[in-house]
Tab-separated table of C-alpha atoms in Angstrom:
chain	number	residue	atom	x	y	z
A	1	MET	CA	4.024	79.248	-9.193
A	2	LYS	CA	7.534	78.583	-10.483
A	3	ASN	CA	8.779	77.410	-13.855
A	4	ILE	CA	10.795	74.246	-13.307
A	5	LEU	CA	12.917	72.735	-16.070
A	6	VAL	CA	13.961	69.113	-15.565
A	7	ILE	CA	16.939	67.940	-17.623
A	8	GLN	CA	16.910	64.164	-17.913
A	9	GLY	CA	20.371	62.721	-18.415
A	10	GLY	CA	19.490	59.026	-18.421
A	11	GLY	CA	18.759	56.944	-21.465
A	12	ARG	CA	16.110	54.456	-20.370
A	13	LYS	CA	12.532	55.592	-20.944
A	14	ASN	CA	11.130	53.786	-17.902
A	15	GLY	CA	14.363	53.415	-15.984
A	16	ASN	CA	14.986	54.341	-12.377
A	17	THR	CA	15.822	57.972	-13.192
A	18	ALA	CA	12.740	58.401	-15.411
A	19	GLN	CA	10.528	57.045	-12.625
A	20	LEU	CA	12.164	59.351	-10.075
A	21	ILE	CA	11.515	62.320	-12.378
A	22	ALA	CA	7.864	61.325	-12.898
A	23	HIS	CA	7.207	61.330	-9.157
A	24	PHE	CA	9.057	64.618	-8.652
A	25	VAL	CA	7.015	66.176	-11.478
A	26	LYS	CA	3.739	64.904	-10.006
A	27	GLY	CA	4.496	66.516	-6.644
A	28	ALA	CA	5.626	69.806	-8.205
A	29	GLU	CA	2.576	70.001	-10.483
A	30	GLU	CA	0.253	69.340	-7.548
A	31	SER	CA	1.836	72.347	-5.844
A	32	GLY	CA	0.981	74.500	-8.853
A	33	HIS	CA	4.355	74.691	-10.553
A	34	SER	CA	4.829	74.570	-14.328
A	35	ILE	CA	7.150	71.723	-15.347
A	36	GLU	CA	8.997	70.976	-18.576
A	37	VAL	CA	11.068	67.803	-18.897
A	38	ILE	CA	13.726	67.657	-21.603
A	39	SER	CA	15.395	64.322	-22.292
A	40	LEU	CA	18.998	64.523	-23.448
A	41	ALA	CA	18.577	61.051	-24.944
A	42	GLU	CA	16.056	62.596	-27.354
A	43	ASN	CA	17.780	65.997	-27.693
A	44	GLU	CA	21.466	65.677	-28.494
A	45	VAL	CA	23.679	68.212	-26.742
A	46	LYS	CA	27.384	67.944	-27.516
A	47	GLY	CA	30.132	69.002	-25.138
A	48	CYS	CA	31.718	72.444	-25.323
A	49	LEU	CA	34.510	72.825	-27.889
A	50	GLY	CA	36.169	75.691	-26.017
A	51	CYS	CA	36.294	77.717	-29.248
A	52	ASN	CA	34.979	80.947	-27.628
A	53	ALA	CA	32.865	81.753	-30.708
A	54	CYS	CA	29.906	82.250	-28.387
A	55	ARG	CA	31.435	85.065	-26.309
A	56	TYR	CA	29.336	87.081	-25.304
A	57	GLY	CA	25.687	86.823	-26.294
A	58	LYS	CA	26.233	84.906	-29.526
A	59	PRO	CA	24.679	81.470	-30.022
A	60	CYS	CA	26.893	78.418	-29.897
A	61	ILE	CA	28.239	77.392	-33.311
A	62	GLN	CA	27.416	73.729	-32.739
A	63	LYS	CA	24.384	72.441	-34.586
A	64	ASP	CA	22.579	70.437	-31.939
A	65	ALA	CA	19.604	70.846	-29.588
A	66	PHE	CA	21.237	73.186	-27.075
A	67	ASN	CA	20.381	76.448	-28.845
A	68	LEU	CA	16.746	75.273	-29.009
A	69	ILE	CA	16.782	74.619	-25.240
A	70	VAL	CA	18.261	78.036	-24.302
A	71	PRO	CA	14.832	79.781	-24.133
A	72	ALA	CA	13.620	77.120	-21.670
A	73	ILE	CA	16.766	77.628	-19.568
A	74	LYS	CA	16.245	81.380	-19.503
A	75	ALA	CA	12.529	81.048	-18.638
A	76	ALA	CA	13.151	78.582	-15.797
A	77	ASP	CA	13.191	79.626	-12.166
A	78	CYS	CA	14.707	76.263	-11.252
A	79	ILE	CA	16.670	73.713	-13.259
A	80	VAL	CA	16.592	70.157	-11.947
A	81	PHE	CA	19.433	67.958	-13.161
A	82	ALA	CA	18.377	64.292	-13.176
A	83	SER	CA	20.937	61.602	-13.859
A	84	PRO	CA	21.810	58.012	-13.205
A	85	LEU	CA	25.206	57.538	-11.613
A	86	TYR	CA	27.751	56.622	-14.311
A	87	PHE	CA	31.376	56.073	-13.305
A	88	TRP	CA	30.738	57.808	-9.973
A	89	THR	CA	29.404	61.071	-11.359
A	90	VAL	CA	26.606	62.565	-13.453
A	91	SER	CA	26.102	61.179	-16.940
A	92	SER	CA	28.166	62.550	-19.809
A	93	LYS	CA	24.921	63.926	-21.275
A	94	ILE	CA	24.359	66.089	-18.179
A	95	LYS	CA	28.003	67.158	-18.093
A	96	ALA	CA	27.920	68.203	-21.770
A	97	PHE	CA	24.729	70.163	-21.117
A	98	ILE	CA	26.306	72.017	-18.183
A	99	GLU	CA	29.469	72.780	-20.194
A	100	ARG	CA	27.358	74.537	-22.797
A	101	PHE	CA	26.120	77.061	-20.225
A	102	TYR	CA	29.301	78.887	-21.213
A	103	CYS	CA	27.457	80.357	-24.208
A	104	ILE	CA	24.669	81.868	-22.081
A	105	ALA	CA	27.100	83.696	-19.805
A	106	GLN	CA	27.539	87.443	-19.907
A	107	GLU	CA	30.665	89.507	-19.474
A	108	ASP	CA	31.331	90.489	-15.868
A	109	PRO	CA	33.801	93.338	-15.294
A	110	ASN	CA	33.985	92.492	-11.576
A	111	PRO	CA	33.736	88.706	-11.388
A	112	PRO	CA	33.242	87.088	-7.976
A	113	LEU	CA	35.256	84.095	-6.810
A	114	GLY	CA	37.628	84.222	-9.779
A	115	ARG	CA	34.912	83.724	-12.385
A	116	TYR	CA	35.322	85.505	-15.711
A	117	GLU	CA	31.629	85.771	-16.488
A	118	LYS	CA	28.212	85.869	-14.866
A	119	TYR	CA	25.363	83.476	-15.418
A	120	PRO	CA	21.620	83.907	-15.078
A	121	ILE	CA	20.501	83.550	-11.463
A	122	LYS	CA	18.633	80.266	-11.130
A	123	ASP	CA	17.708	77.763	-8.481
A	124	CYS	CA	18.797	74.194	-9.089
A	125	ALA	CA	18.340	70.721	-7.689
A	126	LEU	CA	19.838	67.294	-8.261
A	127	LEU	CA	18.012	63.984	-8.693
A	128	MET	CA	20.206	60.906	-9.007
A	129	THR	CA	19.780	57.157	-9.036
A	130	SER	CA	22.319	54.417	-8.493
A	131	ALA	CA	22.471	50.660	-8.221
A	132	ASP	CA	24.886	50.972	-5.282
A	133	ASN	CA	24.198	52.597	-1.951
A	134	PHE	CA	27.535	52.874	-0.173
A	135	PHE	CA	28.378	55.865	2.032
A	136	TRP	CA	30.636	57.149	-0.772
A	137	THR	CA	28.453	56.279	-3.780
A	138	PHE	CA	27.440	59.847	-4.671
A	139	GLU	CA	30.510	61.737	-3.389
A	140	GLN	CA	31.966	62.564	-6.812
A	141	ALA	CA	28.598	63.557	-8.288
A	142	VAL	CA	27.711	65.772	-5.325
A	143	SER	CA	31.143	67.405	-5.502
A	144	TYR	CA	30.693	68.189	-9.210
A	145	TYR	CA	27.170	69.543	-8.628
A	146	LYS	CA	28.297	71.792	-5.777
A	147	PHE	CA	31.454	73.099	-7.410
A	148	ALA	CA	30.221	73.517	-10.998
A	149	LEU	CA	26.647	74.676	-10.453
A	150	ILE	CA	26.578	76.249	-6.993
A	151	ASN	CA	30.080	77.634	-6.473
A	152	TYR	CA	31.139	78.464	-10.042
A	153	ILE	CA	27.967	79.236	-11.991
A	154	GLY	CA	26.295	80.621	-8.873
A	155	PHE	CA	22.973	78.779	-8.909
A	156	GLN	CA	21.102	78.483	-5.614
A	157	ASP	CA	20.762	74.937	-4.302
A	158	LYS	CA	17.208	73.745	-3.622
A	159	GLY	CA	18.353	70.281	-2.564
A	160	MET	CA	19.349	66.836	-3.711
A	161	LEU	CA	17.661	63.452	-3.786
A	162	LEU	CA	20.307	60.742	-4.011
A	163	ALA	CA	18.425	57.522	-4.660
A	164	GLY	CA	20.862	54.688	-4.070
A	165	GLY	CA	20.144	50.974	-3.952
A	166	CYS	CA	17.928	50.895	-7.039
A	167	GLY	CA	19.075	47.492	-8.224
A	168	ASP	CA	21.448	45.863	-10.651
A	169	THR	CA	22.146	47.948	-13.740
A	170	ASN	CA	21.730	44.845	-15.926
A	171	GLY	CA	18.271	44.062	-14.640
A	172	LYS	CA	14.900	45.756	-14.540
A	173	PRO	CA	14.519	48.995	-12.577
A	174	GLN	CA	13.938	48.287	-8.904
A	175	ILE	CA	13.358	51.810	-7.614
A	176	ALA	CA	9.709	50.952	-6.880
A	177	GLN	CA	10.962	48.627	-4.123
A	178	THR	CA	12.517	51.592	-2.287
A	179	ASN	CA	11.095	54.745	-0.642
A	180	HIS	CA	12.736	56.946	-3.272
A	181	LEU	CA	9.646	57.495	-5.423
A	182	GLN	CA	7.697	58.840	-2.453
A	183	GLU	CA	10.716	60.966	-1.508
A	184	ALA	CA	10.797	62.390	-5.060
A	185	TYR	CA	7.088	63.213	-4.891
A	186	GLU	CA	7.579	65.018	-1.572
A	187	PHE	CA	10.660	66.818	-2.908
A	188	GLY	CA	8.665	68.102	-5.890
A	189	LYS	CA	5.734	69.053	-3.688
A	190	HIS	CA	7.876	71.075	-1.282
A	191	ILE	CA	10.687	72.417	-3.477
A	192	TYR	CA	9.145	75.897	-2.998
């Protein structure tokens, strides 16, 4: 059994991303994993100020939900980042959340790959939804995920589900008309 933390970066309670998460969670729970979903629409996390007050081991000075979420981050074996596609990348809520990982880093006297610090070793995954489904739709988001989380922070990639073609952003969610919900269930079921 693994502890899986899902960070929801979309704002619609029953939107495409929320539905994708629900199916992922169902599959993961059926495989015996413990799941916690935290919505960034309900838990405000501001972007990093770059003030360095947190270095090293001190809590962030910002008064928002991030410091309350830190224990869940530390307890998680895997963090799943779930976001709708906004302006060709992850939502600003997800990006702000990732920026704040800076305050959970530890000093590293021998940093690999040019990093200045080391982060907790975690697995991670990416769930994304988009109205469009072009060959390039998720390129920017995938690049950010790989470079920020895998290459820089050093998390271990457990996979991505890029659910394109989920319908017009001005209309009702149309993800149920695709195979993506079943894919999310299978992803959750077989993530470990």
